[in-house]
C-alpha cells in the first residue's frame, strides 16, 4: 500500500499539471483515419477489476479471446485514483486509460488524449444514447473516448452493526453512536481523492439548502468554505482515506470499519463480513468511465481494436456482473449468464439521472458563467485536511 505522503505528493504533482494544462485539446489531425495491422501489444491503465483474464475467477475473462483474435497482447496497469491515472498518462508509454469524469476533462484539456474516429468503431452505434455525447468525453462535438461502464458511489455498511440500513450519509459525516451503541469515531472512511468534496457538497445541498448549492462540482467561495468546514469536522472520525478497493475490504473485515462510501465492486466481493449498500437520501456521486487513447499511443492499431472489442455485449455484461456496474451497451443487459436479465436493474440502470457523475471542477463552472472554485483549490484544501 502506498504511504500517505506518497499519495499526497502525487496529488500535489497532479494539481501542478492541472494548473499548467491549457484549455486546448488534441488537434483533430491526430485522429486516425484507418486501422492497420496490430503492433502485437496494447498497454492499458485501468481501475481494479476492469481488465480481467480469468486469473481471479475463470469465468471472468474478456482478454484471452481478444488476444487470440487480434494477436495484440494486453498489458494492464491498475491505478487506484483518477489523479494516479492522470500522472501515468502524463508520463506516457500507455495506449489507453479507463478514465472517470474527474480525469477525462483534464486529459483532454492538457492534450494528452487524441480524438477518436467513431467511424472506425462499428459498435459505437450500440452505445447507450445517454453516454454517446456525454460532456466528460465530448468537446465541441469531438469524441475523445469510448464509454466503458458506469455506476454510483454507494454507502457500504456492516449489516451486523446496522440491523436497519442507514438512510443518510450522516453516519460518515457527523459523530454519533451507531445502532450497536458505539461511536462511529474511527469506524468510518472517506475517499482519498479531492473529488470527494463533491460528496460533501451533495450532503450540504440536502441539509443546508440556504447555501444554494446546485451542481456539487460548481461551488462558489462561500459554498466551498462550507464544504471544507464539514470535511474538517469529519476528519477526527476517519479511520482511513481509502483509495485501494482491496485495502478497504480488509479494513471492513479486520479493522472495525463499518460504514463508508464505496463502489459496488467492494460490496460484491468482500469476504468474511456481512455488508450491504444503499443510496442515501442526499443522493450520490458516481462515475461514468471512458476508454481514452493517449495522443502518442505506441500501439494505435491494437488500441483501436480494443476500443471496438470493449463494446461487445459479452464483455460489457460480464464486466458489469464482476464490478457491479452498468454496461455502456444496453444490449448487454439481456441474455448474459453472469449478469442475468435482472442485473442491470439491480446495478442501477434506471438511476442514471439521479447520479452526479464525477466532473473536473473549473473556474468557469459547468455552465461557463464563471465564479466557481477550480480543481486546483479542491486539491490544495483536501491535501491540507487529510495530512492532519
Coordinates of C-alpha atoms in Angstrom, one line a residue:
X1 CA 0.0 0.0 0.0
X2 CA 1.3 3.5 -0.8
X3 CA 2.2 5.7 2.1
X4 CA 0.0 8.7 2.9
X5 CA 2.8 11.1 1.9
X6 CA 3.3 9.4 -1.4
X7 CA -0.3 9.9 -2.2
X8 CA -0.2 13.5 -1.0
X9 CA 2.8 14.3 -3.1
X10 CA 1.3 12.6 -6.2
X11 CA -1.9 14.7 -5.8
X12 CA 0.2 17.9 -5.5
X13 CA 2.0 17.0 -8.7
X14 CA -1.3 16.4 -10.4
X15 CA -2.5 19.7 -9.3
X16 CA 0.5 21.4 -10.7
X17 CA -0.1 19.7 -14.0
X18 CA -3.7 20.7 -13.9
X19 CA -2.7 24.3 -13.4
X20 CA -0.3 24.2 -16.4
X21 CA -2.8 22.5 -18.7
X22 CA -4.0 24.8 -21.4
X23 CA -7.7 24.9 -22.3
X24 CA -6.9 23.5 -25.7
X25 CA -7.4 19.9 -27.0
X26 CA -5.5 17.5 -29.1
X27 CA -5.6 18.6 -32.8
X28 CA -8.1 16.6 -34.9
X29 CA -5.2 15.9 -37.3
X30 CA -4.1 13.3 -34.7
X31 CA -7.3 11.3 -35.3
X32 CA -6.7 8.1 -37.1
X33 CA -8.5 7.6 -40.4
X34 CA -7.8 3.8 -40.8
X35 CA -6.8 0.8 -38.8
X36 CA -3.8 -1.2 -39.9
X37 CA -2.1 -4.4 -38.7
X38 CA -1.8 -4.7 -35.0
X39 CA 1.5 -4.0 -33.3
X40 CA 1.3 -7.0 -31.1
X41 CA 0.6 -5.2 -27.8
X42 CA -1.8 -2.7 -26.2
X43 CA -1.0 -1.1 -22.8
X44 CA -3.9 -0.1 -20.7
X45 CA -4.3 1.8 -17.4
X46 CA -7.5 0.8 -15.6
X47 CA -9.4 0.7 -12.4
X48 CA -9.1 -2.6 -10.4
X49 CA -11.3 -5.3 -11.9
X50 CA -11.7 -3.6 -15.3
X51 CA -9.3 -5.8 -17.3
X52 CA -9.8 -9.5 -16.4
X53 CA -8.2 -12.5 -18.0
X54 CA -9.6 -15.2 -15.6
X55 CA -6.8 -15.1 -13.1
X56 CA -9.2 -14.3 -10.3
X57 CA -12.3 -16.3 -11.4
X58 CA -12.0 -18.3 -14.7
X59 CA -15.5 -17.3 -15.9
X60 CA -14.5 -13.6 -15.9
X61 CA -12.1 -13.4 -18.8
X62 CA -12.5 -10.9 -21.6
X63 CA -8.8 -10.5 -22.5
X64 CA -7.8 -14.0 -23.7
X65 CA -10.2 -14.1 -26.7
X66 CA -9.2 -10.6 -27.7
X67 CA -5.6 -11.6 -27.7
X68 CA -6.3 -14.8 -29.7
X69 CA -8.3 -12.9 -32.3
X70 CA -6.0 -9.9 -32.8
X71 CA -2.6 -11.1 -31.7
X72 CA -2.5 -7.9 -29.5
X73 CA -1.2 -8.8 -26.1
X74 CA -2.9 -6.8 -23.3
X75 CA -0.8 -5.4 -20.5
X76 CA -2.6 -3.7 -17.7
X77 CA -1.5 -1.2 -15.0
X78 CA -4.1 -0.8 -12.2
X79 CA -4.5 2.7 -10.8
X80 CA -6.2 3.5 -7.5
X81 CA -7.3 7.0 -8.2
X82 CA -8.1 9.4 -11.1
X83 CA -5.1 11.5 -10.1
X84 CA -2.8 8.5 -10.5
X85 CA -4.3 7.9 -13.9
X86 CA -3.6 11.4 -15.0
X87 CA 0.0 11.1 -13.7
X88 CA 0.6 7.9 -15.6
X89 CA -0.9 9.4 -18.8
X90 CA 1.4 12.4 -18.4
X91 CA 4.4 10.0 -18.2
X92 CA 3.4 8.4 -21.5
X93 CA 4.2 4.8 -22.6
X94 CA 0.5 3.7 -22.3
X95 CA -2.1 3.4 -25.1
X96 CA -5.4 3.6 -23.2
X97 CA -6.9 4.6 -19.9
X98 CA -10.3 3.9 -18.4
X99 CA -10.8 7.5 -17.2
X100 CA -13.6 8.7 -14.9
X101 CA -15.0 12.2 -15.5
X102 CA -12.7 13.9 -13.0
X103 CA -9.8 12.8 -15.1
X104 CA -11.1 12.8 -18.6
X105 CA -11.6 16.5 -18.9
X106 CA -8.2 17.2 -17.5
X107 CA -6.6 14.8 -20.0
X108 CA -8.5 16.5 -22.9
X109 CA -7.6 20.0 -21.8
X110 CA -3.9 19.0 -21.4
X111 CA -3.8 17.5 -24.9
X112 CA -2.9 14.1 -23.5
X113 CA -5.6 12.1 -25.4
X114 CA -6.4 12.1 -29.0
X115 CA -9.8 12.4 -30.7
X116 CA -11.5 9.1 -31.5
X117 CA -12.7 8.4 -35.0
X118 CA -16.0 6.7 -34.2
X119 CA -16.4 5.7 -37.9
X120 CA -13.6 3.2 -37.2
X121 CA -15.6 1.7 -34.3
X122 CA -18.6 -0.2 -35.8
X123 CA -20.2 -0.9 -32.4
X124 CA -20.3 2.8 -31.5
X125 CA -24.0 2.8 -32.6
X126 CA -24.8 0.3 -29.8
X127 CA -23.6 2.6 -27.0
X128 CA -26.2 3.9 -24.6
X129 CA -27.5 7.2 -26.1
X130 CA -27.2 8.8 -22.6
X131 CA -23.4 8.3 -22.9
X132 CA -22.7 8.9 -26.6
X133 CA -22.3 12.7 -26.3
X134 CA -21.5 13.0 -22.5
X135 CA -19.6 16.1 -21.7
X136 CA -16.8 14.2 -19.9
X137 CA -15.5 12.9 -23.2
X138 CA -17.1 15.1 -25.8
X139 CA -15.8 18.6 -26.6
X140 CA -17.2 20.7 -29.5
X141 CA -18.9 17.5 -30.9
X142 CA -15.5 15.7 -31.0
X143 CA -15.3 12.4 -29.1
X144 CA -12.2 11.7 -27.0
X145 CA -13.1 8.2 -25.8
X146 CA -15.4 5.3 -25.9
X147 CA -17.8 4.8 -22.9
X148 CA -17.0 1.7 -20.9
X149 CA -19.1 1.3 -17.7
X150 CA -20.8 3.5 -15.1
X151 CA -22.3 3.3 -11.6
X152 CA -22.8 5.1 -8.3
X153 CA -20.7 5.7 -5.2
X154 CA -22.8 3.8 -2.7
X155 CA -22.8 3.8 1.1
X156 CA -21.5 0.4 2.1
X157 CA -22.3 -0.6 5.7
X158 CA -21.8 -3.6 8.0
X159 CA -25.2 -5.3 8.4
X160 CA -24.3 -6.7 11.9
X161 CA -24.0 -3.1 13.1
X162 CA -26.8 -1.6 11.1
X163 CA -29.6 -4.0 11.5
X164 CA -31.7 -1.5 9.6
X165 CA -30.0 0.1 6.6
X166 CA -28.8 3.6 7.2
X167 CA -30.7 6.2 5.2
X168 CA -28.3 9.2 5.4
X169 CA -24.6 10.0 4.9
X170 CA -24.9 11.3 8.5
X171 CA -23.2 8.2 9.7
X172 CA -19.9 9.2 7.9
X173 CA -20.1 13.0 8.4
X174 CA -21.4 13.5 11.9
X175 CA -20.1 12.0 15.2
X176 CA -22.8 9.8 16.6
X177 CA -23.5 6.5 18.3
X178 CA -24.3 3.7 15.9
X179 CA -27.1 1.1 16.4
X180 CA -24.6 -1.1 18.3
X181 CA -24.3 1.7 20.9
X182 CA -20.7 2.5 20.0
X183 CA -19.4 5.8 18.5
X184 CA -18.7 6.0 14.8
X185 CA -15.3 7.7 15.6
X186 CA -12.6 5.7 13.9
X187 CA -15.1 3.3 12.3
X188 CA -15.9 5.2 9.0
X189 CA -13.9 6.0 5.9
X190 CA -13.9 8.6 3.1
X191 CA -12.5 8.5 -0.4
X192 CA -8.9 9.5 -0.8
X193 CA -9.3 12.0 -3.7
X194 CA -10.1 15.7 -3.9
X195 CA -13.3 14.8 -5.9
X196 CA -14.7 13.7 -2.6
X197 CA -15.5 17.3 -1.9
X198 CA -18.5 16.8 -4.2
X199 CA -19.9 14.2 -1.8
X200 CA -19.7 16.7 1.0
X201 CA -21.3 19.3 -1.2
X202 CA -24.1 16.9 -2.0
X203 CA -24.7 16.4 1.7
X204 CA -24.8 20.1 2.3
X205 CA -27.1 20.6 -0.7
X206 CA -29.7 18.5 1.1
X207 CA -29.2 19.6 4.7
X208 CA -28.3 23.2 4.2
X209 CA -30.4 24.5 1.3
X210 CA -29.7 28.1 2.3
X211 CA -26.2 27.7 0.8
X212 CA -27.8 27.4 -2.6
X213 CA -25.7 24.5 -3.9
X214 CA -27.0 23.3 -7.2
X215 CA -24.3 21.3 -9.1
X216 CA -21.9 19.9 -6.4
X217 CA -19.0 20.4 -8.9
X218 CA -19.8 24.1 -9.3
X219 CA -19.1 25.7 -5.9
X220 CA -18.7 29.4 -5.2
X221 CA -16.3 30.5 -2.5
X222 CA -19.0 30.5 0.3
X223 CA -20.2 27.1 -0.7
X224 CA -16.7 25.8 -0.9
X225 CA -15.8 27.1 2.5
X226 CA -18.8 25.3 4.0
X227 CA -17.7 22.1 2.3
X228 CA -14.2 22.4 3.8
X229 CA -15.6 23.1 7.2
X230 CA -17.7 19.9 7.0
X231 CA -14.7 17.9 6.0
X232 CA -12.6 19.3 8.8
X233 CA -15.4 18.4 11.2
X234 CA -15.4 14.9 9.7
X235 CA -11.6 14.4 9.9
X236 CA -11.5 13.0 13.5
X237 CA -14.0 10.3 12.6
X238 CA -12.0 8.9 9.7
X239 CA -10.2 5.5 10.1
X240 CA -8.6 5.8 6.7
X241 CA -8.9 7.8 3.5
X242 CA -9.2 4.9 1.1
X243 CA -8.2 4.6 -2.5
X244 CA -7.4 0.9 -2.7
X245 CA -10.5 -1.3 -3.0
X246 CA -8.7 -4.4 -1.6
X247 CA -7.4 -2.4 1.4
X248 CA -10.9 -1.1 2.1
X249 CA -12.4 -4.6 2.1
X250 CA -9.7 -5.7 4.5
X251 CA -10.5 -2.7 6.7
X252 CA -14.1 -3.7 6.9
X253 CA -13.1 -7.3 7.8
X254 CA -10.2 -6.7 10.2
X255 CA -10.0 -3.1 11.3
X256 CA -13.5 -2.4 12.6
X257 CA -14.7 -0.1 9.8
X258 CA -18.5 -0.3 9.5
X259 CA -19.5 2.4 7.0
X260 CA -18.0 4.2 4.0
X261 CA -18.6 5.5 0.6
X262 CA -17.6 2.6 -1.7
X263 CA -18.0 1.0 -5.1
X264 CA -20.3 -1.9 -5.9
X265 CA -17.2 -3.9 -6.6
X266 CA -16.3 -4.0 -2.9
X267 CA -19.9 -4.8 -1.9
X268 CA -19.9 -7.7 -4.3
X269 CA -16.5 -9.2 -3.4
X270 CA -15.8 -8.5 0.2
X271 CA -15.4 -11.8 2.2
X272 CA -15.8 -12.5 5.9
X273 CA -18.1 -9.7 6.8
X274 CA -21.8 -9.1 6.2
X275 CA -22.2 -5.9 4.2
X276 CA -25.0 -4.1 2.3
X277 CA -25.2 -0.9 0.3
X278 CA -27.7 1.9 -0.1
X279 CA -28.2 5.2 -1.9
X280 CA -28.9 7.6 0.9
X281 CA -31.5 10.4 0.9
X282 CA -28.9 13.0 0.0
X283 CA -28.1 11.2 -3.3
X284 CA -24.8 10.0 -4.6
X285 CA -21.9 10.9 -6.8
X286 CA -20.8 8.4 -9.4
X287 CA -18.5 7.5 -12.2
X288 CA -19.0 7.1 -16.0
X289 CA -15.8 5.7 -17.3
X290 CA -14.4 6.3 -20.8
X291 CA -11.6 4.4 -22.5
X292 CA -9.4 7.2 -23.9
X293 CA -6.4 6.9 -26.2
X294 CA -3.0 8.6 -25.5
X295 CA -2.2 11.3 -28.0
X296 CA 1.1 9.4 -28.7
X297 CA -0.1 5.9 -28.2
X298 CA 2.7 3.5 -29.1
X299 CA 0.3 0.8 -30.4
X300 CA -2.6 2.7 -32.0
X301 CA -3.9 -0.1 -34.2
X302 CA -4.2 -2.5 -31.3
X303 CA -5.7 0.3 -29.3
X304 CA -8.5 0.8 -31.8
X305 CA -9.0 -2.9 -31.9
X306 CA -9.5 -2.9 -28.1
X307 CA -11.9 0.1 -28.3
X308 CA -14.1 -1.9 -30.7
X309 CA -13.7 -5.1 -28.6
X310 CA -14.6 -3.2 -25.4
X311 CA -18.2 -2.7 -26.7
X312 CA -19.1 -6.3 -27.4
X313 CA -22.2 -7.2 -25.3
X314 CA -20.5 -10.3 -23.8
X315 CA -17.6 -8.3 -22.3
X316 CA -19.9 -5.5 -21.2
X317 CA -22.3 -7.9 -19.4
X318 CA -19.5 -10.0 -17.8
X319 CA -17.8 -6.8 -16.6
X320 CA -21.0 -5.4 -15.2
X321 CA -21.6 -8.6 -13.3
X322 CA -18.0 -8.6 -12.0
X323 CA -17.8 -5.0 -10.9
X324 CA -21.4 -4.3 -10.0
X325 CA -21.6 -1.6 -12.7
X326 CA -23.9 -0.8 -15.5
X327 CA -22.9 -1.6 -19.1
X328 CA -22.3 1.2 -21.6
X329 CA -24.1 -1.1 -24.2
X330 CA -27.7 -1.7 -23.2
X331 CA -27.9 -4.9 -25.3
X332 CA -25.6 -6.4 -22.7
X333 CA -28.5 -6.3 -20.2
X334 CA -30.2 -9.3 -21.8
X335 CA -29.0 -12.8 -22.3
X336 CA -25.8 -12.7 -20.2
X337 CA -25.5 -15.7 -18.0
X338 CA -23.3 -13.9 -15.4
X339 CA -25.2 -10.6 -15.2
X340 CA -28.6 -12.2 -15.7
X341 CA -31.6 -10.3 -17.1
X342 CA -32.1 -8.6 -13.8
X343 CA -28.5 -7.5 -13.3
X344 CA -28.8 -4.1 -15.0
X345 CA -31.8 -3.1 -13.0
X346 CA -30.1 -4.2 -9.8
X347 CA -26.9 -2.3 -10.6
X348 CA -28.9 0.9 -11.2
X349 CA -29.6 1.2 -14.9
X350 CA -32.7 3.4 -14.2
X351 CA -30.8 5.7 -11.8
X352 CA -28.7 7.5 -14.4
X353 CA -30.4 10.8 -13.9
X354 CA -30.1 10.5 -10.1
X355 CA -26.3 10.3 -10.1
X356 CA -24.0 13.3 -10.0
X357 CA -21.2 11.9 -12.2
X358 CA -17.7 12.9 -11.5
X359 CA -16.5 16.1 -13.3
X360 CA -13.4 18.2 -13.1
X361 CA -14.3 21.4 -11.3
X362 CA -13.3 24.6 -13.3
X363 CA -13.3 28.3 -12.5
X364 CA -15.7 28.8 -15.5
X365 CA -18.3 26.4 -13.9
X366 CA -20.0 23.8 -16.0
X367 CA -22.3 26.4 -17.5
X368 CA -19.5 28.7 -18.4
X369 CA -20.7 31.6 -16.3
X370 CA -17.6 31.7 -14.0
X371 CA -17.2 32.3 -10.3
X372 CA -16.5 28.7 -9.3
X373 CA -13.6 27.3 -7.2
X374 CA -11.3 25.4 -9.6
X375 CA -10.0 21.9 -9.1
X376 CA -6.5 23.1 -8.0
X377 CA -8.1 24.6 -4.9
X378 CA -10.0 21.4 -4.2
X379 CA -6.7 19.6 -4.3
X380 CA -4.9 22.1 -2.1
X381 CA -7.6 22.1 0.5
X382 CA -8.2 18.4 0.6
X383 CA -4.5 17.7 1.0
X384 CA -4.4 20.0 3.9
X385 CA -7.3 18.1 5.6
X386 CA -6.1 14.5 5.1
X387 CA -2.5 15.3 6.0
X388 CA -3.5 16.4 9.5

